């Protein structure tokens, strides 16, 4: 329950500069200027900049014209016109296929899928068309300008179809990139990188943080590099890896663990495909223990891939088995959500049992 | 036939007969013929006649059940605002005529499958108020044992297949059910319902093609309330004549705010489907609430439009005028009936509030078939937390 309450008073204040193996090498972290913005406003700013800087970029999806159900697209249609920012009918497969075609002609197609739970009709288009276009045409064609944005993750009352975390399905597809931001400042930089990346990208936005997370976001155009993980908290006893909204929960667990004398290193993966193996490897070689946490069900979740890879690379350095604290292997439940979620206490328990192995 | 069906249905919806209703219903059951408000528009078929056979009993029953549905939805609105209903809640008020007209034309062997705006259809299929409110509040006594919520009401005994959250996904399912019905020679049909937003889903056309190819007794019902969440139909569809979208499949456009037009159309459709194959019905209807409780419903349409429809086309008002015109009840009696309904709904809510939440172990039940014995792990994979029963 406390974890649940904790989620409702989330105001992120991650340190501006990162320590550890990989340093975020943009001006974003150097400057502290900027206004406090929440996640949907940061994403909105990123979209404004993207459309402003590239006249051949388009934003479309269900209900984006008036601003979208989460207000991420407010003001775009008024500023850039209905030819560049437009609503589509209710047909995800058609929307993504259409976006792939648009991107194949050299445009930047920024597609919004209203909830990640609805992305499955488009799964065929993403996996079979978008991911393989460049490959099967021998580099004659590509749909690198395609960026698919979708809100994902639990929100407290979403139930079966407004809370899913489908990132694992997409991480299994070579040819696309999967990116998940943890906070407003990260989201703006990462989204701009995704839009400008010459590969198709699926960008999942943690919907719980749309209003809950507020952070100083610089107003200028900046990009955060993809496939670079960030160590957001240094420690010596155990490495924790996560992404998106789950990081706030993990940070709370780290603070609690510190009170018990366990020093935790927390890494934000940011890009899940292709993921930054080197940073995680370096960290685990230092601490000797790894814990991965995500909201998606544990079996077949992306934590399994991280666990297997780290095991290959750091076997002799590991002091304990890799621990995964994830959602349960059930459909995302309705009233049982607090039991299903990987809460702070579950993570804390796992930290302690791993450290005391 | 109509009478016994009506009384048995009213037994399940209304618990003990309300005083006013039982007195009125014991009056004579003379047949009444009612003219629909608008003619039917047909595509590739001959429209049915505008004169609908009914009876005084049916007329009163229509009024009572629609008033109950309306009251139930408004009560659900208050419960949601009081945070007793969580998650999502899509209300049907304004569209009651479709549910009630359809029920009057079919039997419980005919299947209905719909999307997430399913509270009233569930009630029409014989669900009780207690089951409705328990499920909405996530309690054990709910029709889906508290695990489904507002969008997932089901009733197997009445061939009500739910209750689906993903837009358009229920239509191919409906066509599959129709195939099963044809195969087992049940002389039953399936009504696969969807909205104007879902009408643009590809899977709908895939399902329609299959139904037409194999002459399945599937009736696709488009409940056109003119807004797909916040998008008006003319912004989403090149051709908003949803009844014509079937191309080679016949269609009928019906005034969805007129319960008798709906009844006539469904009766016609059932005969057609059993004989010739699929048919599309477009119900021209309207919802007063927004898409769901998170939607105020006034950012994409004017309040004048909503109140205009409420004044001109409200389905319950229509039936009320017919009841008064045919001298079946006085204004006061109808008002008393509404008061009784209000009390009934309040009682059901109170009873549902007392019902307990499902046991935590229910989190793991019914993921697979019972007895499959799959293990599931808790937070830490070292410990087996539960074995799926």
Tab-separated table of N, CA and C in Angstrom, chain A residues 63 69 82 87-93 114-115 117-118 121 156-162 298-299 321 323-326 328-331 333-336 339-340 346 349-350 353-354 357, chain B residues 80 86-88 135 137-138 146-149 151-152 165-167 197-198 200-202 206 228-231 235-236 357-360 362-364 367 375-382 388:
chain	number	residue	atom	x	y	z
A	63	UNK	N	-7.287	10.866	-32.767
A	63	UNK	CA	-7.584	12.021	-31.908
A	63	UNK	C	-6.410	12.942	-31.624
A	69	UNK	N	-5.541	12.259	-26.316
A	69	UNK	CA	-6.169	11.932	-25.035
A	69	UNK	C	-5.260	12.241	-23.862
A	82	UNK	N	-3.445	21.308	-40.774
A	82	UNK	CA	-4.092	20.008	-40.789
A	82	UNK	C	-3.505	19.071	-41.825
A	87	UNK	N	-5.919	13.587	-37.849
A	87	UNK	CA	-6.502	12.413	-37.209
A	87	UNK	C	-6.645	11.291	-38.210
A	88	UNK	N	-6.538	10.090	-37.710
A	88	UNK	CA	-6.781	8.930	-38.561
A	88	UNK	C	-8.028	8.229	-38.057
A	89	UNK	N	-8.648	7.406	-38.883
A	89	UNK	CA	-9.725	6.565	-38.367
A	89	UNK	C	-9.165	5.517	-37.418
A	90	UNK	N	-10.057	4.761	-36.851
A	90	UNK	CA	-9.693	3.820	-35.805
A	90	UNK	C	-9.186	2.523	-36.434
A	91	UNK	N	-7.941	2.509	-36.897
A	91	UNK	CA	-7.447	1.313	-37.561
A	91	UNK	C	-5.941	1.255	-37.412
A	92	UNK	N	-5.466	0.650	-36.327
A	92	UNK	CA	-4.032	0.671	-36.012
A	92	UNK	C	-3.178	0.061	-37.110
A	93	UNK	N	-3.651	-1.055	-37.647
A	93	UNK	CA	-2.866	-1.700	-38.690
A	93	UNK	C	-2.713	-0.757	-39.881
A	114	UNK	N	-2.839	5.064	-29.627
A	114	UNK	CA	-3.441	5.671	-28.453
A	114	UNK	C	-3.068	5.019	-27.128
A	115	UNK	N	-2.999	3.711	-27.085
A	115	UNK	CA	-2.512	3.002	-25.905
A	115	UNK	C	-1.680	1.838	-26.421
A	117	UNK	N	-1.648	-0.992	-25.500
A	117	UNK	CA	-2.478	-2.198	-25.521
A	117	UNK	C	-3.130	-2.403	-26.880
A	118	UNK	N	-3.215	-1.326	-27.680
A	118	UNK	CA	-3.883	-1.424	-28.974
A	118	UNK	C	-2.897	-1.574	-30.122
A	121	UNK	N	-2.845	-4.933	-33.414
A	121	UNK	CA	-3.217	-5.043	-34.839
A	121	UNK	C	-2.106	-4.550	-35.748
A	156	UNK	N	-2.665	2.611	-12.310
A	156	UNK	CA	-3.393	2.536	-11.042
A	156	UNK	C	-4.796	1.989	-11.201
A	157	UNK	N	-5.413	2.261	-12.346
A	157	UNK	CA	-6.794	1.799	-12.501
A	157	UNK	C	-7.072	1.421	-13.947
A	158	UNK	N	-5.996	1.070	-14.637
A	158	UNK	CA	-6.160	0.858	-16.068
A	158	UNK	C	-6.834	-0.438	-16.454
A	159	UNK	N	-6.662	-1.478	-15.654
A	159	UNK	CA	-7.255	-2.755	-16.008
A	159	UNK	C	-6.510	-3.432	-17.142
A	160	UNK	N	-7.198	-4.413	-17.770
A	160	UNK	CA	-6.521	-5.279	-18.721
A	160	UNK	C	-5.967	-4.548	-19.931
A	161	UNK	N	-6.697	-3.545	-20.400
A	161	UNK	CA	-6.348	-2.979	-21.701
A	161	UNK	C	-5.904	-1.528	-21.688
A	162	UNK	N	-5.522	-1.032	-20.534
A	162	UNK	CA	-4.957	0.323	-20.519
A	162	UNK	C	-3.700	0.343	-19.668
A	298	UNK	N	6.920	-11.640	-15.740
A	298	UNK	CA	8.312	-12.055	-15.603
A	298	UNK	C	8.743	-13.052	-16.682
A	299	UNK	N	7.847	-13.988	-17.028
A	299	UNK	CA	8.261	-14.999	-17.993
A	299	UNK	C	8.368	-14.376	-19.386
A	321	UNK	N	22.650	-15.369	-7.938
A	321	UNK	CA	21.887	-15.445	-9.194
A	321	UNK	C	21.253	-14.097	-9.504
A	323	UNK	N	18.497	-11.571	-10.181
A	323	UNK	CA	17.145	-11.539	-9.644
A	323	UNK	C	16.233	-10.717	-10.545
A	324	UNK	N	15.010	-11.209	-10.791
A	324	UNK	CA	14.064	-10.435	-11.591
A	324	UNK	C	12.810	-10.175	-10.755
A	325	UNK	N	12.499	-8.901	-10.562
A	325	UNK	CA	11.297	-8.540	-9.798
A	325	UNK	C	10.332	-7.895	-10.785
A	326	UNK	N	9.367	-8.673	-11.209
A	326	UNK	CA	8.535	-8.210	-12.322
A	326	UNK	C	7.068	-8.456	-12.044
A	328	UNK	N	3.475	-10.335	-12.397
A	328	UNK	CA	3.189	-11.767	-12.314
A	328	UNK	C	2.755	-12.310	-13.670
A	329	UNK	N	2.773	-13.627	-13.785
A	329	UNK	CA	2.395	-14.257	-15.052
A	329	UNK	C	0.883	-14.413	-15.159
A	330	UNK	N	0.197	-13.276	-15.112
A	330	UNK	CA	-1.260	-13.311	-15.311
A	330	UNK	C	-1.588	-12.160	-16.254
A	331	UNK	N	-2.776	-12.163	-16.834
A	331	UNK	CA	-3.183	-10.950	-17.563
A	331	UNK	C	-3.205	-9.788	-16.583
A	333	UNK	N	-4.326	-7.458	-14.142
A	333	UNK	CA	-5.623	-7.597	-13.482
A	333	UNK	C	-6.334	-6.268	-13.236
A	334	UNK	N	-7.539	-6.396	-12.744
A	334	UNK	CA	-8.383	-5.230	-12.507
A	334	UNK	C	-8.221	-4.778	-11.060
A	335	UNK	N	-8.890	-5.467	-10.129
A	335	UNK	CA	-8.791	-5.034	-8.737
A	335	UNK	C	-7.500	-5.513	-8.084
A	336	UNK	N	-6.839	-6.484	-8.713
A	336	UNK	CA	-5.656	-7.065	-8.072
A	336	UNK	C	-4.378	-6.337	-8.425
A	339	UNK	N	-1.339	-6.238	-6.144
A	339	UNK	CA	-0.633	-7.500	-5.911
A	339	UNK	C	0.249	-7.851	-7.101
A	340	UNK	N	-0.214	-7.466	-8.270
A	340	UNK	CA	0.482	-7.833	-9.492
A	340	UNK	C	1.787	-7.056	-9.649
A	346	UNK	N	8.719	-5.521	-2.702
A	346	UNK	CA	9.180	-6.742	-3.374
A	346	UNK	C	10.625	-6.562	-3.824
A	349	UNK	N	12.961	-6.694	-0.801
A	349	UNK	CA	13.156	-8.089	-0.382
A	349	UNK	C	14.167	-8.778	-1.280
A	350	UNK	N	14.012	-8.564	-2.565
A	350	UNK	CA	14.900	-9.231	-3.507
A	350	UNK	C	16.327	-8.714	-3.373
A	353	UNK	N	17.746	-10.407	-0.281
A	353	UNK	CA	18.053	-11.830	-0.419
A	353	UNK	C	19.204	-12.056	-1.390
A	354	UNK	N	19.352	-11.174	-2.381
A	354	UNK	CA	20.479	-11.318	-3.310
A	354	UNK	C	21.791	-10.985	-2.616
A	357	UNK	N	22.938	-13.701	-0.226
A	357	UNK	CA	22.882	-15.047	-0.811
A	357	UNK	C	23.947	-15.971	-0.191
B	80	UNK	N	-19.030	6.162	-10.001
B	80	UNK	CA	-17.692	6.376	-10.552
B	80	UNK	C	-17.078	7.634	-9.972
B	86	UNK	N	-13.833	1.879	-10.279
B	86	UNK	CA	-12.545	2.351	-10.794
B	86	UNK	C	-12.394	1.842	-12.224
B	87	UNK	N	-11.286	2.241	-12.821
B	87	UNK	CA	-11.051	1.752	-14.171
B	87	UNK	C	-11.841	2.589	-15.152
B	88	UNK	N	-12.482	1.954	-16.080
B	88	UNK	CA	-13.197	2.678	-17.116
B	88	UNK	C	-14.669	2.327	-17.070
B	135	UNK	N	-20.176	-6.222	-10.246
B	135	UNK	CA	-19.080	-6.310	-11.209
B	135	UNK	C	-18.425	-4.956	-11.412
B	137	UNK	N	-18.149	-2.603	-9.299
B	137	UNK	CA	-17.325	-2.252	-8.149
B	137	UNK	C	-16.283	-3.329	-7.858
B	138	UNK	N	-16.213	-4.323	-8.727
B	138	UNK	CA	-15.182	-5.338	-8.591
B	138	UNK	C	-15.404	-6.328	-7.460
B	146	UNK	N	-16.012	-10.335	-10.506
B	146	UNK	CA	-15.223	-9.177	-10.106
B	146	UNK	C	-13.915	-9.036	-10.854
B	147	UNK	N	-13.639	-9.937	-11.787
B	147	UNK	CA	-12.335	-9.899	-12.456
B	147	UNK	C	-12.384	-9.190	-13.806
B	148	UNK	N	-13.602	-8.871	-14.256
B	148	UNK	CA	-13.716	-8.259	-15.572
B	148	UNK	C	-13.885	-6.756	-15.515
B	149	UNK	N	-14.820	-6.319	-14.698
B	149	UNK	CA	-15.079	-4.891	-14.615
B	149	UNK	C	-16.110	-4.458	-15.637
B	151	UNK	N	-16.138	-3.297	-18.578
B	151	UNK	CA	-16.087	-3.630	-20.001
B	151	UNK	C	-16.279	-5.094	-20.301
B	152	UNK	N	-16.345	-5.930	-19.286
B	152	UNK	CA	-16.341	-7.371	-19.528
B	152	UNK	C	-17.463	-8.073	-18.787
B	165	UNK	N	-12.967	-5.102	-24.696
B	165	UNK	CA	-12.305	-3.807	-24.601
B	165	UNK	C	-11.666	-3.339	-25.885
B	166	UNK	N	-11.179	-4.269	-26.680
B	166	UNK	CA	-10.442	-3.873	-27.882
B	166	UNK	C	-11.447	-3.606	-29.008
B	167	UNK	N	-11.357	-2.439	-29.575
B	167	UNK	CA	-12.361	-1.997	-30.546
B	167	UNK	C	-12.377	-2.866	-31.800
B	197	UNK	N	-16.983	4.101	-34.714
B	197	UNK	CA	-15.518	4.138	-34.719
B	197	UNK	C	-14.946	2.804	-35.175
B	198	UNK	N	-15.518	1.735	-34.663
B	198	UNK	CA	-15.022	0.402	-34.988
B	198	UNK	C	-15.310	0.032	-36.430
B	200	UNK	N	-14.385	1.256	-38.937
B	200	UNK	CA	-13.228	1.436	-39.815
B	200	UNK	C	-12.128	0.420	-39.569
B	201	UNK	N	-12.383	-0.548	-38.720
B	201	UNK	CA	-11.390	-1.577	-38.439
B	201	UNK	C	-11.368	-2.593	-39.570
B	202	UNK	N	-10.173	-3.012	-39.962
B	202	UNK	CA	-10.038	-3.980	-41.044
B	202	UNK	C	-10.670	-5.321	-40.727
B	206	UNK	N	-12.945	-8.282	-42.853
B	206	UNK	CA	-12.524	-9.677	-42.979
B	206	UNK	C	-13.642	-10.590	-42.507
B	228	UNK	N	-16.869	8.568	-32.607
B	228	UNK	CA	-15.958	7.511	-32.188
B	228	UNK	C	-15.083	8.117	-31.125
B	229	UNK	N	-15.429	7.962	-29.875
B	229	UNK	CA	-14.819	8.658	-28.752
B	229	UNK	C	-14.994	10.149	-28.985
B	230	UNK	N	-13.981	10.865	-29.473
B	230	UNK	CA	-14.176	12.292	-29.679
B	230	UNK	C	-14.224	12.684	-31.141
B	231	UNK	N	-14.167	11.694	-32.011
B	231	UNK	CA	-14.084	12.002	-33.433
B	231	UNK	C	-15.436	11.823	-34.099
B	235	UNK	N	-15.495	12.822	-39.812
B	235	UNK	CA	-14.034	12.981	-39.820
B	235	UNK	C	-13.331	11.644	-39.935
B	236	UNK	N	-14.038	10.580	-39.663
B	236	UNK	CA	-13.373	9.280	-39.603
B	236	UNK	C	-13.688	8.402	-40.800
B	357	UNK	N	-14.754	-8.128	-1.794
B	357	UNK	CA	-13.888	-8.191	-2.970
B	357	UNK	C	-13.461	-9.641	-3.185
B	358	UNK	N	-13.006	-9.971	-4.392
B	358	UNK	CA	-12.547	-11.356	-4.576
B	358	UNK	C	-11.318	-11.656	-3.728
B	359	UNK	N	-11.130	-12.947	-3.410
B	359	UNK	CA	-9.969	-13.355	-2.624
B	359	UNK	C	-8.687	-13.079	-3.405
B	360	UNK	N	-7.594	-12.730	-2.715
B	360	UNK	CA	-6.326	-12.521	-3.433
B	360	UNK	C	-5.900	-13.717	-4.266
B	362	UNK	N	-7.622	-15.364	-6.128
B	362	UNK	CA	-8.311	-15.292	-7.429
B	362	UNK	C	-7.454	-14.638	-8.491
B	363	UNK	N	-6.407	-13.946	-8.064
B	363	UNK	CA	-5.502	-13.344	-9.049
B	363	UNK	C	-4.952	-14.416	-9.975
B	364	UNK	N	-4.769	-15.623	-9.425
B	364	UNK	CA	-4.117	-16.671	-10.201
B	364	UNK	C	-5.077	-17.671	-10.816
B	367	UNK	N	-6.341	-18.487	-15.327
B	367	UNK	CA	-5.404	-18.075	-16.374
B	367	UNK	C	-5.365	-19.189	-17.411
B	375	UNK	N	3.157	-23.449	-12.665
B	375	UNK	CA	3.700	-22.691	-11.545
B	375	UNK	C	3.811	-21.230	-11.902
B	376	UNK	N	3.639	-20.389	-10.955
B	376	UNK	CA	3.939	-18.984	-11.188
B	376	UNK	C	4.813	-18.495	-10.053
B	377	UNK	N	5.740	-17.626	-10.404
B	377	UNK	CA	6.679	-17.164	-9.401
B	377	UNK	C	6.303	-15.776	-8.917
B	378	UNK	N	6.675	-15.521	-7.730
B	378	UNK	CA	6.420	-14.201	-7.169
B	378	UNK	C	7.517	-13.255	-7.555
B	379	UNK	N	7.724	-12.280	-6.720
B	379	UNK	CA	8.683	-11.237	-7.045
B	379	UNK	C	10.063	-11.831	-7.257
B	380	UNK	N	10.433	-12.762	-6.394
B	380	UNK	CA	11.768	-13.321	-6.439
B	380	UNK	C	11.666	-14.734	-7.001
B	381	UNK	N	12.294	-14.975	-8.110
B	381	UNK	CA	12.086	-16.250	-8.796
B	381	UNK	C	12.547	-17.461	-8.015
B	382	UNK	N	13.211	-17.217	-6.913
B	382	UNK	CA	13.701	-18.386	-6.176
B	382	UNK	C	12.560	-19.108	-5.476
B	388	UNK	N	-0.874	-22.406	-10.400
B	388	UNK	CA	-2.161	-22.139	-11.021
B	388	UNK	C	-3.051	-23.345	-10.834
